[in-house]
GROMACS .gro file of C-alpha atoms in nm:
model
  200
    1ILE     CA    1   2.700   0.281   1.712
    2GLU     CA    2   2.784   0.576   1.488
    3ALA     CA    3   2.670   0.827   1.752
    4ASP     CA    4   2.880   0.656   2.019
    5LEU     CA    5   3.191   0.640   1.800
    6ASN     CA    6   3.166   1.017   1.747
    7LEU     CA    7   3.209   1.077   2.122
    8SER     CA    8   3.549   1.166   2.261
    9GLU     CA    9   3.536   0.854   2.480
   10PRO     CA   10   3.316   0.594   2.307
   11LEU     CA   11   3.143   0.347   2.536
   12LEU     CA   12   3.200   0.081   2.271
   13LYS     CA   13   3.564   0.073   2.373
   14SER     CA   14   3.453  -0.118   2.685
   15LEU     CA   15   3.344  -0.409   2.462
   16PHE     CA   16   3.706  -0.488   2.386
   17ARG     CA   17   3.794  -0.673   2.704
   18ASP     CA   18   3.927  -1.022   2.740
   19SER     CA   19   3.771  -1.239   3.007
   20GLU     CA   20   3.966  -1.216   3.331
   21GLY     CA   21   4.143  -1.500   3.503
   22GLY     CA   22   4.247  -1.692   3.193
   23GLY     CA   23   4.048  -1.996   3.306
   24ASP     CA   24   3.817  -2.021   3.005
   25ILE     CA   25   3.795  -2.376   2.875
   26PHE     CA   26   3.775  -2.256   2.514
   27GLY     CA   27   4.026  -1.973   2.547
   28PRO     CA   28   3.971  -1.598   2.596
   29SER     CA   29   3.632  -1.441   2.535
   30SER     CA   30   3.507  -1.087   2.484
   31PRO     CA   31   3.175  -0.919   2.393
   32HIS     CA   32   3.311  -0.747   2.081
   33PRO     CA   33   3.305  -1.038   1.827
   34SER     CA   34   2.924  -1.028   1.814
   35LEU     CA   35   2.938  -0.666   1.700
   36LEU     CA   36   3.201  -0.750   1.438
   37TRP     CA   37   2.991  -1.040   1.306
   38ALA     CA   38   2.688  -0.813   1.275
   39LEU     CA   39   2.890  -0.558   1.076
   40GLU     CA   40   3.038  -0.832   0.857
   41LYS     CA   41   2.684  -0.941   0.770
   42LEU     CA   42   2.593  -0.586   0.670
   43CYS     CA   43   2.898  -0.571   0.443
   44TRP     CA   44   2.742  -0.837   0.220
   45ALA     CA   45   2.474  -0.584   0.121
   46PRO     CA   46   2.598  -0.333  -0.140
   47ASP     CA   47   2.369  -0.067   0.009
   48TYR     CA   48   2.519  -0.104   0.356
   49PHE     CA   49   2.880  -0.190   0.275
   50GLY     CA   50   3.024   0.161   0.287
   51ARG     CA   51   2.856   0.254   0.612
   52ALA     CA   52   2.942  -0.073   0.788
   53ALA     CA   53   3.303  -0.054   0.666
   54ARG     CA   54   3.335   0.301   0.800
   55ILE     CA   55   3.219   0.177   1.140
   56LEU     CA   56   3.476  -0.103   1.129
   57THR     CA   57   3.743   0.154   1.046
   58GLN     CA   58   3.649   0.356   1.354
   59LEU     CA   59   3.649   0.042   1.567
   60VAL     CA   60   4.004  -0.035   1.453
   61ALA     CA   61   4.105   0.305   1.589
   62ILE     CA   62   3.968   0.236   1.939
   63ASP     CA   63   4.061  -0.133   1.961
   64PRO     CA   64   4.319  -0.172   2.241
   65GLY     CA   65   4.416  -0.520   2.121
   66GLY     CA   66   4.388  -0.843   2.311
   67ARG     CA   67   4.434  -1.217   2.308
   68LEU     CA   68   4.146  -1.286   2.070
   69SER     CA   69   4.236  -1.299   1.702
   70ASN     CA   70   3.891  -1.164   1.612
   71ARG     CA   71   3.974  -0.793   1.576
   72PRO     CA   72   3.815  -0.508   1.377
   73ILE     CA   73   4.118  -0.487   1.145
   74GLU     CA   74   4.071  -0.851   1.050
   75SER     CA   75   3.702  -0.799   0.971
   76LEU     CA   76   3.790  -0.490   0.768
   77ARG     CA   77   4.066  -0.675   0.584
   78LYS     CA   78   3.830  -0.954   0.483
   79VAL     CA   79   3.561  -0.729   0.339
   80THR     CA   80   3.805  -0.503   0.149
   81SER     CA   81   4.048  -0.765   0.013
   82GLY     CA   82   4.076  -0.749  -0.363
   83TRP     CA   83   4.174  -1.106  -0.448
   84ILE     CA   84   3.861  -1.272  -0.313
   85VAL     CA   85   3.488  -1.192  -0.295
   86LEU     CA   86   3.398  -1.164   0.074
   87SER     CA   87   3.150  -0.876   0.065
   88GLY     CA   88   2.896  -0.708  -0.159
   89ALA     CA   89   3.144  -0.438  -0.257
   90THR     CA   90   3.286  -0.351  -0.597
   91VAL     CA   91   3.654  -0.274  -0.648
   92GLU     CA   92   3.568   0.095  -0.638
   93ASP     CA   93   3.381   0.049  -0.309
   94LYS     CA   94   3.675  -0.127  -0.148
   95ILE     CA   95   3.928   0.130  -0.265
   96ALA     CA   96   3.701   0.411  -0.146
   97VAL     CA   97   3.702   0.263   0.206
   98ILE     CA   98   4.082   0.236   0.211
   99GLU     CA   99   4.121   0.585   0.067
  100ARG     CA  100   3.882   0.735   0.320
  101ALA     CA  101   4.058   0.560   0.607
  102LEU     CA  102   4.393   0.701   0.491
  103ARG     CA  103   4.241   1.048   0.478
  104VAL     CA  104   4.040   1.044   0.803
  105ILE     CA  105   4.242   0.810   1.029
  106PRO     CA  106   4.582   0.785   0.855
  107ASP     CA  107   4.739   0.525   1.085
  108VAL     CA  108   4.437   0.295   1.052
  109GLY     CA  109   4.433   0.353   0.677
  110TRP     CA  110   4.798   0.253   0.649
  111GLN     CA  111   4.738  -0.053   0.867
  112LEU     CA  112   4.452  -0.156   0.639
  113LEU     CA  113   4.656  -0.090   0.325
  114MET     CA  114   4.929  -0.323   0.451
  115ALA     CA  115   4.670  -0.581   0.561
  116VAL     CA  116   4.514  -0.608   0.214
  117TRP     CA  117   4.848  -0.597   0.030
  118PRO     CA  118   4.882  -0.896  -0.204
  119SER     CA  119   5.076  -1.193  -0.074
  120ALA     CA  120   5.143  -1.539  -0.211
  121HIS     CA  121   5.066  -1.675   0.135
  122ALA     CA  122   4.742  -1.485   0.193
  123VAL     CA  123   4.464  -1.673   0.370
  124ALA     CA  124   4.111  -1.546   0.425
  125PHE     CA  125   3.827  -1.688   0.629
  126SER     CA  126   3.481  -1.593   0.513
  127PRO     CA  127   3.305  -1.320   0.710
  128THR     CA  128   2.983  -1.406   0.887
  129GLU     CA  129   2.707  -1.437   0.628
  130PRO     CA  130   2.344  -1.328   0.668
  131LYS     CA  131   2.092  -1.606   0.732
  132TYR     CA  132   1.771  -1.424   0.642
  133ARG     CA  133   1.880  -1.190   0.362
  134ASP     CA  134   1.982  -1.271   0.007
  135TRP     CA  135   2.286  -1.046   0.006
  136GLY     CA  136   2.535  -1.281  -0.155
  137PRO     CA  137   2.753  -1.144  -0.437
  138LYS     CA  138   2.634  -1.191  -0.795
  139LYS     CA  139   2.971  -1.340  -0.887
  140GLN     CA  140   3.194  -1.559  -0.676
  141SER     CA  141   3.528  -1.497  -0.847
  142VAL     CA  142   3.742  -1.189  -0.906
  143SER     CA  143   3.809  -1.103  -1.271
  144TYR     CA  144   4.159  -1.023  -1.394
  145ALA     CA  145   4.039  -0.674  -1.482
  146ASP     CA  146   3.909  -0.612  -1.129
  147TRP     CA  147   4.225  -0.751  -0.971
  148GLY     CA  148   4.445  -0.539  -1.196
  149ARG     CA  149   4.246  -0.225  -1.115
  150TYR     CA  150   4.267  -0.302  -0.743
  151LEU     CA  151   4.647  -0.344  -0.757
  152GLU     CA  152   4.684  -0.024  -0.957
  153GLU     CA  153   4.487   0.171  -0.697
  154LEU     CA  154   4.676   0.012  -0.407
  155THR     CA  155   5.002   0.119  -0.569
  156ARG     CA  156   4.881   0.476  -0.602
  157LEU     CA  157   4.754   0.489  -0.245
  158ALA     CA  158   5.071   0.333  -0.104
  159SER     CA  159   5.299   0.579  -0.286
  160ASP     CA  160   5.094   0.877  -0.171
  161ALA     CA  161   5.059   0.754   0.187
  162ALA     CA  162   5.425   0.661   0.226
  163GLY     CA  163   5.532   1.003   0.101
  164GLY     CA  164   5.855   1.102   0.270
  165ARG     CA  165   5.808   0.879   0.573
  166ALA     CA  166   6.097   0.638   0.622
  167ASP     CA  167   5.899   0.414   0.858
  168ARG     CA  168   5.633   0.348   0.596
  169TRP     CA  169   5.879   0.289   0.313
  170LYS     CA  170   6.070   0.053   0.539
  171GLU     CA  171   5.750  -0.149   0.580
  172LEU     CA  172   5.651  -0.121   0.215
  173ILE     CA  173   5.979  -0.201   0.037
  174PRO     CA  174   5.990  -0.572   0.137
  175LYS     CA  175   5.636  -0.606  -0.004
  176ILE     CA  176   5.711  -0.454  -0.346
  177ASP     CA  177   5.807  -0.792  -0.493
  178ASP     CA  178   5.451  -0.914  -0.431
  179MET     CA  179   5.329  -0.673  -0.698
  180PRO     CA  180   5.316  -0.735  -1.077
  181PRO     CA  181   5.605  -0.583  -1.279
  182ARG     CA  182   5.426  -0.259  -1.378
  183GLU     CA  183   5.310  -0.174  -1.025
  184ARG     CA  184   5.650  -0.276  -0.887
  185ALA     CA  185   5.821  -0.037  -1.127
  186ASP     CA  186   5.583   0.244  -1.029
  187LEU     CA  187   5.660   0.194  -0.660
  188VAL     CA  188   6.037   0.186  -0.719
  189LYS     CA  189   6.008   0.504  -0.925
  190SER     CA  190   5.809   0.672  -0.649
  191PHE     CA  191   6.063   0.572  -0.388
  192SER     CA  192   6.360   0.689  -0.597
  193GLY     CA  193   6.203   1.034  -0.618
  194VAL     CA  194   6.140   1.068  -0.245
  195SER     CA  195   6.361   1.257  -0.005
  196VAL     CA  196   6.329   1.056   0.317
  197SER     CA  197   6.359   1.279   0.618
  198VAL     CA  198   6.422   1.020   0.888
  199ALA     CA  199   6.736   0.809   0.924
  200TRP     CA  200   6.698   0.434   0.872
   0.00000   0.00000   0.00000
């Protein structure tokens, strides 16, 4: 998978195809969910999380979209969300994946950052879990300290990634209220010091 994704035209892109004709009894189908489920299983293992998450990041970049709701960005969102334990990753692991995505594939990184942004209406379905490996997390809940650290890092990444881009601030500003007071103040301060170069 990694070798293919490094090609200029990955063959894996052909997996993302909805069934033709629209006559499926149970709705659209495509070969790609099986690959996503396999990667989700690997994300439960701390030793494999980073590598599997990087692959998911690359798959987001080549996903043309479709009728199925099962997309790489959704798998990646689940395993890197900070408010719930849905992978074998630590807070630092999750932030490292988001940070790397912003650095290597900026548009995908920003999409992921917005996908994991805290929301009072957030809903998460558990990723596919391994049947034959004991890769479950040691703890089932997220501590206040971990959640606070995650929000602090998201704030830093969002401010840096938005920079002077009006389109990103336009997307980010309505979400600022979802943050705790300290992070909200940091984001407002960052925005007030930015010279936006594109007209709203």
